[in-house]
């Protein structure tokens, strides 16, 4: 992780690749009007949600994908419900219409909520192992994510292009992109690509390498904030998705602290209760939510005026 911020994990408790793929396909196979019915306000003026929900393909952008975002369900009496809005807004779900079988909708809801928990639990356990590896107390990062988190589970579909790609989606060497090269802004991303080709990471020499996913295996991608906290000891690796000519599905889980989580500007040199080895002073912290808002303005799914 000090050289490359990508790795693979197996044996994730609660992760059922087949059921998650089935749920992902079920949603994206819905008619366009059903998907737009759960779209964010940016694409559906009648919608209440601005952070959770569906976003359609932008045919003029580099990133050629549609997606559907879910988060932790916040109870009505949770003090963060209002103060951390819109990160705490309720999830929006496809609604069954009269005469439709209720079971597919129930299965979809159960599959998404169970995998949100499975990925969150796996990510927090990974952070504990990472803390030990960094010489910190095992539970050093727990206070950032537990009991509150604004993490996101995202379903993605990259449909085949029916028209020539825009020039912005073609690299100098002629490679057509589904998603531009970037590093993830948060702590870490846990990703299943359902064994679809197309994901690439950039080597130190600037060349690109295919990520060969394995069945029942998830990919861990370390993010910018974790890298910055570690003084770049942990690497946030640039990655992209190339157009391989067919429909592609994936499901990333973005691990995020709670809105009011106090994120250390830098990690302490030892695990001695968060104190620095050099001077014994407590590390300075910044509140996570406002920081995330600013970073999301760079994201095409939100934009500079999203909130």
PDB file of C-alpha atoms in Angstrom:
ATOM      1  CA  UNK A   1       0.000   0.000   0.000  1.00  0.00           C
ATOM      2  CA  UNK A   2       3.011   2.278   0.271  1.00  0.00           C
ATOM      3  CA  UNK A   3       3.655   1.728  -3.442  1.00  0.00           C
ATOM      4  CA  UNK A   4       0.241   0.862  -4.863  1.00  0.00           C
ATOM      5  CA  UNK A   5      -3.136   1.669  -3.313  1.00  0.00           C
ATOM      6  CA  UNK A   6      -4.985  -1.301  -4.822  1.00  0.00           C
ATOM      7  CA  UNK A   7      -5.456  -4.789  -3.394  1.00  0.00           C
ATOM      8  CA  UNK A   8      -7.971  -7.652  -3.445  1.00  0.00           C
ATOM      9  CA  UNK A   9      -9.878  -9.360  -0.632  1.00  0.00           C
ATOM     10  CA  UNK A  10     -11.785 -12.619  -0.467  1.00  0.00           C
ATOM     11  CA  UNK A  11     -14.166 -14.197   2.055  1.00  0.00           C
ATOM     12  CA  UNK A  12     -16.206 -11.057   2.753  1.00  0.00           C
ATOM     13  CA  UNK A  13     -18.959 -12.055   5.173  1.00  0.00           C
ATOM     14  CA  UNK A  14     -22.395 -11.376   3.717  1.00  0.00           C
ATOM     15  CA  UNK A  15     -21.157 -10.716   0.196  1.00  0.00           C
ATOM     16  CA  UNK A  16     -23.158 -12.631  -2.405  1.00  0.00           C
ATOM     17  CA  UNK A  17     -21.838 -11.693  -5.827  1.00  0.00           C
ATOM     18  CA  UNK A  18     -24.611 -13.430  -7.742  1.00  0.00           C
ATOM     19  CA  UNK A  19     -27.499 -11.832  -5.852  1.00  0.00           C
ATOM     20  CA  UNK A  20     -25.902  -8.386  -5.995  1.00  0.00           C
ATOM     21  CA  UNK A  21     -25.383  -8.669  -9.754  1.00  0.00           C
ATOM     22  CA  UNK A  22     -28.959  -9.869 -10.206  1.00  0.00           C
ATOM     23  CA  UNK A  23     -30.245  -6.871  -8.236  1.00  0.00           C
ATOM     24  CA  UNK A  24     -28.041  -4.482 -10.204  1.00  0.00           C
ATOM     25  CA  UNK A  25     -29.267  -5.820 -13.542  1.00  0.00           C
ATOM     26  CA  UNK A  26     -32.878  -5.804 -12.341  1.00  0.00           C
ATOM     27  CA  UNK A  27     -32.754  -2.091 -11.603  1.00  0.00           C
ATOM     28  CA  UNK A  28     -30.959  -0.972 -14.767  1.00  0.00           C
ATOM     29  CA  UNK A  29     -33.304  -3.084 -16.890  1.00  0.00           C
ATOM     30  CA  UNK A  30     -36.273  -1.060 -15.618  1.00  0.00           C
ATOM     31  CA  UNK A  31     -37.916   1.290 -18.150  1.00  0.00           C
ATOM     32  CA  UNK A  32     -36.383   4.747 -18.310  1.00  0.00           C
ATOM     33  CA  UNK A  33     -39.378   6.425 -16.678  1.00  0.00           C
ATOM     34  CA  UNK A  34     -39.118   4.083 -13.674  1.00  0.00           C
ATOM     35  CA  UNK A  35     -35.455   4.927 -13.189  1.00  0.00           C
ATOM     36  CA  UNK A  36     -36.067   8.643 -13.619  1.00  0.00           C
ATOM     37  CA  UNK A  37     -38.762   8.320 -10.970  1.00  0.00           C
ATOM     38  CA  UNK A  38     -36.007   7.791  -8.379  1.00  0.00           C
ATOM     39  CA  UNK A  39     -33.564  10.287  -9.926  1.00  0.00           C
ATOM     40  CA  UNK A  40     -32.052  13.194  -8.022  1.00  0.00           C
ATOM     41  CA  UNK A  41     -33.495  16.672  -8.338  1.00  0.00           C
ATOM     42  CA  UNK A  42     -30.743  17.586 -10.806  1.00  0.00           C
ATOM     43  CA  UNK A  43     -32.435  15.291 -13.346  1.00  0.00           C
ATOM     44  CA  UNK A  44     -35.979  15.156 -11.957  1.00  0.00           C
ATOM     45  CA  UNK A  45     -37.434  18.511 -10.893  1.00  0.00           C
ATOM     46  CA  UNK A  46     -40.148  16.764  -8.880  1.00  0.00           C
ATOM     47  CA  UNK A  47     -37.674  14.765  -6.790  1.00  0.00           C
ATOM     48  CA  UNK A  48     -36.975  15.520  -3.144  1.00  0.00           C
ATOM     49  CA  UNK A  49     -33.536  13.934  -3.041  1.00  0.00           C
ATOM     50  CA  UNK A  50     -30.412  15.753  -4.171  1.00  0.00           C
ATOM     51  CA  UNK A  51     -27.715  13.332  -2.942  1.00  0.00           C
ATOM     52  CA  UNK A  52     -29.216   9.830  -3.012  1.00  0.00           C
ATOM     53  CA  UNK A  53     -30.920   8.173  -5.952  1.00  0.00           C
ATOM     54  CA  UNK A  54     -30.396   7.656  -9.664  1.00  0.00           C
ATOM     55  CA  UNK A  55     -28.337   9.583 -12.210  1.00  0.00           C
ATOM     56  CA  UNK A  56     -28.543   8.952 -15.978  1.00  0.00           C
ATOM     57  CA  UNK A  57     -25.849   8.730 -18.642  1.00  0.00           C
ATOM     58  CA  UNK A  58     -24.343  12.022 -19.805  1.00  0.00           C
ATOM     59  CA  UNK A  59     -23.707  11.389 -23.496  1.00  0.00           C
ATOM     60  CA  UNK A  60     -21.345  14.349 -23.854  1.00  0.00           C
ATOM     61  CA  UNK A  61     -19.125  13.593 -20.857  1.00  0.00           C
ATOM     62  CA  UNK A  62     -16.018  11.437 -20.522  1.00  0.00           C
ATOM     63  CA  UNK A  63     -17.744   9.241 -17.962  1.00  0.00           C
ATOM     64  CA  UNK A  64     -20.368   7.158 -19.746  1.00  0.00           C
ATOM     65  CA  UNK A  65     -22.365   5.509 -17.012  1.00  0.00           C
ATOM     66  CA  UNK A  66     -25.626   5.528 -15.094  1.00  0.00           C
ATOM     67  CA  UNK A  67     -25.765   4.961 -11.368  1.00  0.00           C
ATOM     68  CA  UNK A  68     -27.911   4.587  -8.266  1.00  0.00           C
ATOM     69  CA  UNK A  69     -26.707   5.694  -4.804  1.00  0.00           C
ATOM     70  CA  UNK A  70     -27.766   4.420  -1.381  1.00  0.00           C
ATOM     71  CA  UNK A  71     -26.703   5.332   2.132  1.00  0.00           C
ATOM     72  CA  UNK A  72     -27.338   4.540   5.779  1.00  0.00           C
ATOM     73  CA  UNK A  73     -30.961   4.931   6.776  1.00  0.00           C
ATOM     74  CA  UNK A  74     -31.148   7.623   9.450  1.00  0.00           C
ATOM     75  CA  UNK A  75     -33.915   7.430  12.046  1.00  0.00           C
ATOM     76  CA  UNK A  76     -36.315  10.414  12.346  1.00  0.00           C
ATOM     77  CA  UNK A  77     -34.983  11.281  15.821  1.00  0.00           C
ATOM     78  CA  UNK A  78     -31.318  11.213  14.787  1.00  0.00           C
ATOM     79  CA  UNK A  79     -29.804  14.675  15.511  1.00  0.00           C
ATOM     80  CA  UNK A  80     -27.784  14.463  12.295  1.00  0.00           C
ATOM     81  CA  UNK A  81     -30.885  14.121  10.104  1.00  0.00           C
ATOM     82  CA  UNK A  82     -31.190  17.893   9.649  1.00  0.00           C
ATOM     83  CA  UNK A  83     -27.728  19.202  10.470  1.00  0.00           C
ATOM     84  CA  UNK A  84     -25.921  16.814   8.103  1.00  0.00           C
ATOM     85  CA  UNK A  85     -28.393  17.174   5.230  1.00  0.00           C
ATOM     86  CA  UNK A  86     -28.261  16.146   2.376  1.00  0.00           C
ATOM     87  CA  UNK A  87     -25.905  13.315   3.308  1.00  0.00           C
ATOM     88  CA  UNK A  88     -28.552  11.960   5.661  1.00  0.00           C
ATOM     89  CA  UNK A  89     -31.524  12.154   3.318  1.00  0.00           C
ATOM     90  CA  UNK A  90     -33.580   8.998   2.980  1.00  0.00           C
ATOM     91  CA  UNK A  91     -32.930   6.465   0.268  1.00  0.00           C
ATOM     92  CA  UNK A  92     -35.352   6.428  -2.651  1.00  0.00           C
ATOM     93  CA  UNK A  93     -36.603   3.072  -3.903  1.00  0.00           C
ATOM     94  CA  UNK A  94     -38.480   1.950  -7.020  1.00  0.00           C
ATOM     95  CA  UNK A  95     -42.167   1.705  -6.174  1.00  0.00           C
ATOM     96  CA  UNK A  96     -44.328  -1.228  -7.164  1.00  0.00           C
ATOM     97  CA  UNK A  97     -47.234  -0.293  -9.381  1.00  0.00           C
ATOM     98  CA  UNK A  98     -50.686  -1.809  -9.233  1.00  0.00           C
ATOM     99  CA  UNK A  99     -50.705  -5.306 -10.657  1.00  0.00           C
ATOM    100  CA  UNK A 100     -46.935  -5.828 -10.331  1.00  0.00           C
ATOM    101  CA  UNK A 101     -45.461  -8.638  -8.271  1.00  0.00           C
ATOM    102  CA  UNK A 102     -44.167  -7.291  -4.978  1.00  0.00           C
ATOM    103  CA  UNK A 103     -41.419  -9.897  -4.519  1.00  0.00           C
ATOM    104  CA  UNK A 104     -38.770  -8.449  -6.930  1.00  0.00           C
ATOM    105  CA  UNK A 105     -39.004  -5.080  -5.187  1.00  0.00           C
ATOM    106  CA  UNK A 106     -38.615  -6.687  -1.764  1.00  0.00           C
ATOM    107  CA  UNK A 107     -35.644  -8.767  -2.916  1.00  0.00           C
ATOM    108  CA  UNK A 108     -33.976  -5.692  -4.404  1.00  0.00           C
ATOM    109  CA  UNK A 109     -34.433  -3.716  -1.169  1.00  0.00           C
ATOM    110  CA  UNK A 110     -33.126  -6.570   0.978  1.00  0.00           C
ATOM    111  CA  UNK A 111     -30.132  -7.227  -1.278  1.00  0.00           C
ATOM    112  CA  UNK A 112     -29.026  -3.588  -1.307  1.00  0.00           C
ATOM    113  CA  UNK A 113     -29.437  -3.013   2.435  1.00  0.00           C
ATOM    114  CA  UNK A 114     -27.673  -6.265   3.364  1.00  0.00           C
ATOM    115  CA  UNK A 115     -24.722  -5.483   1.079  1.00  0.00           C
ATOM    116  CA  UNK A 116     -24.420  -1.956   2.447  1.00  0.00           C
ATOM    117  CA  UNK A 117     -23.935  -3.541   5.865  1.00  0.00           C
ATOM    118  CA  UNK A 118     -21.617  -6.271   4.564  1.00  0.00           C
ATOM    119  CA  UNK A 119     -19.329  -3.779   2.807  1.00  0.00           C
ATOM    120  CA  UNK A 120     -19.376  -1.325   5.708  1.00  0.00           C
ATOM    121  CA  UNK A 121     -18.454  -4.054   8.195  1.00  0.00           C
ATOM    122  CA  UNK A 122     -15.671  -5.324   5.926  1.00  0.00           C
ATOM    123  CA  UNK A 123     -14.303  -1.810   5.406  1.00  0.00           C
ATOM    124  CA  UNK A 124     -14.221  -0.998   9.114  1.00  0.00           C
ATOM    125  CA  UNK A 125     -12.464  -4.302   9.820  1.00  0.00           C
ATOM    126  CA  UNK A 126      -9.946  -3.466   7.093  1.00  0.00           C
ATOM    127  CA  UNK A 127      -9.338  -0.068   8.721  1.00  0.00           C
ATOM    128  CA  UNK A 128      -8.574  -1.815  12.008  1.00  0.00           C
ATOM    129  CA  UNK A 129      -6.012  -4.015  10.308  1.00  0.00           C
ATOM    130  CA  UNK A 130      -4.565  -0.960   8.596  1.00  0.00           C
ATOM    131  CA  UNK A 131      -4.293   0.835  11.948  1.00  0.00           C
ATOM    132  CA  UNK A 132      -2.300  -2.069  13.359  1.00  0.00           C
ATOM    133  CA  UNK A 133      -0.043  -2.014  10.298  1.00  0.00           C
ATOM    134  CA  UNK A 134       0.570   1.700  10.803  1.00  0.00           C
ATOM    135  CA  UNK A 135       1.537   1.181  14.434  1.00  0.00           C
ATOM    136  CA  UNK A 136      -1.680   2.676  15.789  1.00  0.00           C
ATOM    137  CA  UNK A 137      -4.231   1.317  18.218  1.00  0.00           C
ATOM    138  CA  UNK A 138      -6.505  -1.204  16.499  1.00  0.00           C
ATOM    139  CA  UNK A 139      -9.632   0.910  16.983  1.00  0.00           C
ATOM    140  CA  UNK A 140      -7.975   4.227  16.107  1.00  0.00           C
ATOM    141  CA  UNK A 141     -10.277   4.884  13.119  1.00  0.00           C
ATOM    142  CA  UNK A 142     -13.514   3.537  14.678  1.00  0.00           C
ATOM    143  CA  UNK A 143     -14.643   6.898  16.052  1.00  0.00           C
ATOM    144  CA  UNK A 144     -14.745   8.299  12.510  1.00  0.00           C
ATOM    145  CA  UNK A 145     -17.230   5.724  11.177  1.00  0.00           C
ATOM    146  CA  UNK A 146     -19.078   4.304  14.195  1.00  0.00           C
ATOM    147  CA  UNK A 147     -21.908   4.849  15.000  1.00  0.00           C
ATOM    148  CA  UNK A 148     -22.384   7.457  12.256  1.00  0.00           C
ATOM    149  CA  UNK A 149     -21.297   7.227   8.624  1.00  0.00           C
ATOM    150  CA  UNK A 150     -22.284   8.929   5.373  1.00  0.00           C
ATOM    151  CA  UNK A 151     -20.878   6.069   3.294  1.00  0.00           C
ATOM    152  CA  UNK A 152     -22.413   5.306  -0.103  1.00  0.00           C
ATOM    153  CA  UNK A 153     -23.193   2.070  -1.931  1.00  0.00           C
ATOM    154  CA  UNK A 154     -23.434   2.751  -5.672  1.00  0.00           C
ATOM    155  CA  UNK A 155     -24.766   0.540  -8.459  1.00  0.00           C
ATOM    156  CA  UNK A 156     -23.216   1.313 -11.854  1.00  0.00           C
ATOM    157  CA  UNK A 157     -24.029   0.357 -15.425  1.00  0.00           C
ATOM    158  CA  UNK A 158     -21.821   1.285 -18.377  1.00  0.00           C
ATOM    159  CA  UNK A 159     -24.059   0.739 -21.431  1.00  0.00           C
ATOM    160  CA  UNK A 160     -22.636   0.220 -24.919  1.00  0.00           C
ATOM    161  CA  UNK A 161     -22.182   3.452 -26.856  1.00  0.00           C
ATOM    162  CA  UNK A 162     -24.559   3.649 -29.808  1.00  0.00           C
ATOM    163  CA  UNK A 163     -22.811   6.686 -31.299  1.00  0.00           C
ATOM    164  CA  UNK A 164     -19.147   7.659 -31.735  1.00  0.00           C
ATOM    165  CA  UNK A 165     -17.676   8.838 -28.408  1.00  0.00           C
ATOM    166  CA  UNK A 166     -17.093  12.568 -27.863  1.00  0.00           C
ATOM    167  CA  UNK A 167     -13.515  13.708 -28.359  1.00  0.00           C
ATOM    168  CA  UNK A 168     -13.059  14.279 -24.609  1.00  0.00           C
ATOM    169  CA  UNK A 169     -13.543  10.524 -24.054  1.00  0.00           C
ATOM    170  CA  UNK A 170     -10.701   9.515 -26.392  1.00  0.00           C
ATOM    171  CA  UNK A 171      -7.091   9.582 -25.168  1.00  0.00           C
ATOM    172  CA  UNK A 172      -4.102  10.582 -27.270  1.00  0.00           C
ATOM    173  CA  UNK A 173      -3.384   6.945 -28.084  1.00  0.00           C
ATOM    174  CA  UNK A 174      -6.977   6.323 -29.206  1.00  0.00           C
ATOM    175  CA  UNK A 175      -8.223   4.556 -26.069  1.00  0.00           C
ATOM    176  CA  UNK A 176     -11.925   5.180 -25.479  1.00  0.00           C
ATOM    177  CA  UNK A 177     -12.863   5.799 -21.858  1.00  0.00           C
ATOM    178  CA  UNK A 178     -15.938   4.845 -19.880  1.00  0.00           C
ATOM    179  CA  UNK A 179     -14.605   6.775 -16.886  1.00  0.00           C
ATOM    180  CA  UNK A 180     -11.735   9.276 -16.823  1.00  0.00           C
ATOM    181  CA  UNK A 181      -8.589   8.628 -14.798  1.00  0.00           C
ATOM    182  CA  UNK A 182      -8.878   9.804 -11.210  1.00  0.00           C
ATOM    183  CA  UNK A 183      -8.197   9.017  -7.577  1.00  0.00           C
ATOM    184  CA  UNK A 184     -11.123   8.525  -5.205  1.00  0.00           C
ATOM    185  CA  UNK A 185     -11.623  11.470  -2.858  1.00  0.00           C
ATOM    186  CA  UNK A 186     -12.592   9.624   0.337  1.00  0.00           C
ATOM    187  CA  UNK A 187     -10.997   7.061   2.632  1.00  0.00           C
ATOM    188  CA  UNK A 188     -11.315   3.853   0.700  1.00  0.00           C
ATOM    189  CA  UNK A 189     -13.506   2.193  -1.877  1.00  0.00           C
ATOM    190  CA  UNK A 190     -14.530  -1.458  -1.836  1.00  0.00           C
ATOM    191  CA  UNK A 191     -15.490  -2.500  -5.351  1.00  0.00           C
ATOM    192  CA  UNK A 192     -16.962  -5.486  -7.091  1.00  0.00           C
ATOM    193  CA  UNK A 193     -16.650  -5.387 -10.876  1.00  0.00           C
ATOM    194  CA  UNK A 194     -18.541  -8.669 -11.357  1.00  0.00           C
ATOM    195  CA  UNK A 195     -15.489  -9.942 -13.284  1.00  0.00           C
ATOM    196  CA  UNK A 196     -16.011  -7.364 -16.021  1.00  0.00           C
ATOM    197  CA  UNK A 197     -12.890  -6.163 -17.857  1.00  0.00           C
ATOM    198  CA  UNK A 198     -12.083  -2.493 -18.300  1.00  0.00           C
ATOM    199  CA  UNK A 199     -10.665  -1.308 -14.954  1.00  0.00           C
ATOM    200  CA  UNK A 200      -7.056  -0.119 -15.183  1.00  0.00           C
ATOM    201  CA  UNK A 201      -4.570   1.376 -12.720  1.00  0.00           C
ATOM    202  CA  UNK A 202      -1.636   3.619 -13.521  1.00  0.00           C
ATOM    203  CA  UNK A 203       1.853   2.368 -12.785  1.00  0.00           C
ATOM    204  CA  UNK A 204       4.653   4.572 -11.470  1.00  0.00           C
ATOM    205  CA  UNK A 205       6.029   4.947 -14.996  1.00  0.00           C
ATOM    206  CA  UNK A 206       2.707   6.338 -16.257  1.00  0.00           C
ATOM    207  CA  UNK A 207       1.622   3.238 -18.170  1.00  0.00           C
ATOM    208  CA  UNK A 208      -1.712   1.532 -17.556  1.00  0.00           C
ATOM    209  CA  UNK A 209      -2.251  -1.984 -16.244  1.00  0.00           C
ATOM    210  CA  UNK A 210      -5.446  -4.051 -16.431  1.00  0.00           C
ATOM    211  CA  UNK A 211      -6.938  -5.125 -13.103  1.00  0.00           C
ATOM    212  CA  UNK A 212      -7.775  -8.811 -13.410  1.00  0.00           C
ATOM    213  CA  UNK A 213     -10.673  -9.326 -11.035  1.00  0.00           C
ATOM    214  CA  UNK A 214     -11.454 -12.748  -9.618  1.00  0.00           C
ATOM    215  CA  UNK A 215     -14.818 -14.379  -8.821  1.00  0.00           C
ATOM    216  CA  UNK A 216     -16.096 -13.768  -5.266  1.00  0.00           C
ATOM    217  CA  UNK A 217     -13.324 -11.209  -4.767  1.00  0.00           C
ATOM    218  CA  UNK A 218     -13.585  -7.483  -4.040  1.00  0.00           C
ATOM    219  CA  UNK A 219     -11.099  -4.765  -4.866  1.00  0.00           C
ATOM    220  CA  UNK A 220      -9.888  -2.273  -2.273  1.00  0.00           C
ATOM    221  CA  UNK A 221      -8.909   1.146  -3.586  1.00  0.00           C
ATOM    222  CA  UNK A 222      -7.353   3.575  -1.112  1.00  0.00           C
ATOM    223  CA  UNK A 223      -8.487   7.204  -1.317  1.00  0.00           C
ATOM    224  CA  UNK A 224      -7.048  10.705  -1.221  1.00  0.00           C
ATOM    225  CA  UNK A 225      -8.022  11.550   2.350  1.00  0.00           C
ATOM    226  CA  UNK A 226      -6.361   8.465   3.763  1.00  0.00           C
ATOM    227  CA  UNK A 227      -3.285   9.206   1.686  1.00  0.00           C
ATOM    228  CA  UNK A 228      -3.147  12.806   2.891  1.00  0.00           C
ATOM    229  CA  UNK A 229      -3.565  11.787   6.530  1.00  0.00           C
ATOM    230  CA  UNK A 230      -0.619   9.405   6.202  1.00  0.00           C
ATOM    231  CA  UNK A 231       1.632  12.040   4.660  1.00  0.00           C
ATOM    232  CA  UNK A 232       1.402  10.141   1.347  1.00  0.00           C
ATOM    233  CA  UNK A 233       2.812   7.022   2.958  1.00  0.00           C
ATOM    234  CA  UNK A 234      -0.367   5.267   1.789  1.00  0.00           C
ATOM    235  CA  UNK A 235      -0.887   5.748  -1.920  1.00  0.00           C
ATOM    236  CA  UNK A 236      -4.114   6.771  -3.663  1.00  0.00           C
ATOM    237  CA  UNK A 237      -3.601   5.192  -7.074  1.00  0.00           C
ATOM    238  CA  UNK A 238      -4.999   6.741 -10.237  1.00  0.00           C
ATOM    239  CA  UNK A 239      -7.385   4.483 -12.119  1.00  0.00           C
ATOM    240  CA  UNK A 240      -9.812   4.566 -15.032  1.00  0.00           C
ATOM    241  CA  UNK A 241     -12.324   2.427 -16.907  1.00  0.00           C
ATOM    242  CA  UNK A 242     -11.850   1.809 -20.623  1.00  0.00           C
ATOM    243  CA  UNK A 243     -14.598   1.011 -23.093  1.00  0.00           C
ATOM    244  CA  UNK A 244     -14.364  -2.674 -23.985  1.00  0.00           C
ATOM    245  CA  UNK A 245     -17.334  -2.597 -26.331  1.00  0.00           C
ATOM    246  CA  UNK A 246     -19.997  -4.258 -24.189  1.00  0.00           C
ATOM    247  CA  UNK A 247     -22.295  -3.535 -21.260  1.00  0.00           C
ATOM    248  CA  UNK A 248     -20.465  -3.417 -17.952  1.00  0.00           C
ATOM    249  CA  UNK A 249     -21.683  -3.474 -14.335  1.00  0.00           C
ATOM    250  CA  UNK A 250     -19.889  -2.665 -11.113  1.00  0.00           C
ATOM    251  CA  UNK A 251     -20.730  -1.809  -7.513  1.00  0.00           C
ATOM    252  CA  UNK A 252     -18.420   0.421  -5.446  1.00  0.00           C
ATOM    253  CA  UNK A 253     -18.859   1.098  -1.732  1.00  0.00           C
ATOM    254  CA  UNK A 254     -17.348   4.420  -0.654  1.00  0.00           C
ATOM    255  CA  UNK A 255     -16.372   4.369   3.009  1.00  0.00           C
ATOM    256  CA  UNK A 256     -16.935   7.800   4.544  1.00  0.00           C
ATOM    257  CA  UNK A 257     -16.845   9.020   8.169  1.00  0.00           C
ATOM    258  CA  UNK A 258     -19.822  10.623   9.837  1.00  0.00           C
ATOM    259  CA  UNK A 259     -20.599  14.201   8.832  1.00  0.00           C
ATOM    260  CA  UNK A 260     -19.300  15.501  12.145  1.00  0.00           C
ATOM    261  CA  UNK A 261     -16.369  13.092  12.255  1.00  0.00           C
ATOM    262  CA  UNK A 262     -13.189  14.836  13.350  1.00  0.00           C
ATOM    263  CA  UNK A 263     -10.602  13.706  10.847  1.00  0.00           C
ATOM    264  CA  UNK A 264      -6.940  14.026  11.858  1.00  0.00           C
ATOM    265  CA  UNK A 265      -4.985  16.269   9.505  1.00  0.00           C
ATOM    266  CA  UNK A 266      -2.115  13.826   9.933  1.00  0.00           C
ATOM    267  CA  UNK A 267      -1.754  10.438  11.584  1.00  0.00           C
ATOM    268  CA  UNK A 268       0.199  10.255  14.844  1.00  0.00           C
ATOM    269  CA  UNK A 269       3.601   8.650  14.739  1.00  0.00           C
ATOM    270  CA  UNK A 270       2.518   6.049  17.312  1.00  0.00           C
ATOM    271  CA  UNK A 271      -0.686   4.499  18.512  1.00  0.00           C
ATOM    272  CA  UNK A 272      -0.365   6.196  21.902  1.00  0.00           C
ATOM    273  CA  UNK A 273      -3.925   7.560  22.148  1.00  0.00           C
ATOM    274  CA  UNK A 274      -3.540   9.727  19.072  1.00  0.00           C
ATOM    275  CA  UNK A 275      -0.479  11.633  20.308  1.00  0.00           C
ATOM    276  CA  UNK A 276       2.512  12.543  18.199  1.00  0.00           C
ATOM    277  CA  UNK A 277       5.759  10.770  18.979  1.00  0.00           C
ATOM    278  CA  UNK A 278       7.738  13.958  18.441  1.00  0.00           C
ATOM    279  CA  UNK A 279       5.993  16.439  20.730  1.00  0.00           C
ATOM    280  CA  UNK A 280       3.149  14.651  22.517  1.00  0.00           C
ATOM    281  CA  UNK A 281       0.563  17.087  21.156  1.00  0.00           C
ATOM    282  CA  UNK A 282      -2.834  15.996  19.949  1.00  0.00           C
ATOM    283  CA  UNK A 283      -3.114  15.936  16.185  1.00  0.00           C
ATOM    284  CA  UNK A 284      -5.259  18.756  14.738  1.00  0.00           C
ATOM    285  CA  UNK A 285      -8.533  17.698  13.118  1.00  0.00           C
ATOM    286  CA  UNK A 286     -11.005  18.952  10.545  1.00  0.00           C
ATOM    287  CA  UNK A 287     -14.720  18.190  10.319  1.00  0.00           C
ATOM    288  CA  UNK A 288     -15.342  15.699   7.543  1.00  0.00           C
ATOM    289  CA  UNK A 289     -18.727  16.779   6.131  1.00  0.00           C
ATOM    290  CA  UNK A 290     -17.851  20.305   4.915  1.00  0.00           C
ATOM    291  CA  UNK A 291     -14.620  18.973   3.465  1.00  0.00           C
ATOM    292  CA  UNK A 292     -16.506  16.322   1.504  1.00  0.00           C
ATOM    293  CA  UNK A 293     -18.958  18.911   0.175  1.00  0.00           C
ATOM    294  CA  UNK A 294     -16.128  20.875  -1.378  1.00  0.00           C
ATOM    295  CA  UNK A 295     -14.542  17.815  -2.939  1.00  0.00           C
ATOM    296  CA  UNK A 296     -17.820  16.640  -4.434  1.00  0.00           C
ATOM    297  CA  UNK A 297     -18.021  19.843  -6.458  1.00  0.00           C
ATOM    298  CA  UNK A 298     -15.396  18.277  -8.729  1.00  0.00           C
ATOM    299  CA  UNK A 299     -17.665  15.281  -9.319  1.00  0.00           C
ATOM    300  CA  UNK A 300     -19.672  15.269 -12.556  1.00  0.00           C
ATOM    301  CA  UNK A 301     -22.639  13.605 -10.818  1.00  0.00           C
ATOM    302  CA  UNK A 302     -22.978  16.653  -8.550  1.00  0.00           C
ATOM    303  CA  UNK A 303     -21.138  19.689  -9.941  1.00  0.00           C
ATOM    304  CA  UNK A 304     -20.088  23.008  -8.467  1.00  0.00           C
ATOM    305  CA  UNK A 305     -23.641  24.176  -7.675  1.00  0.00           C
ATOM    306  CA  UNK A 306     -25.120  20.937  -6.324  1.00  0.00           C
ATOM    307  CA  UNK A 307     -25.653  22.435  -2.847  1.00  0.00           C
TER     308      UNK A 307
END
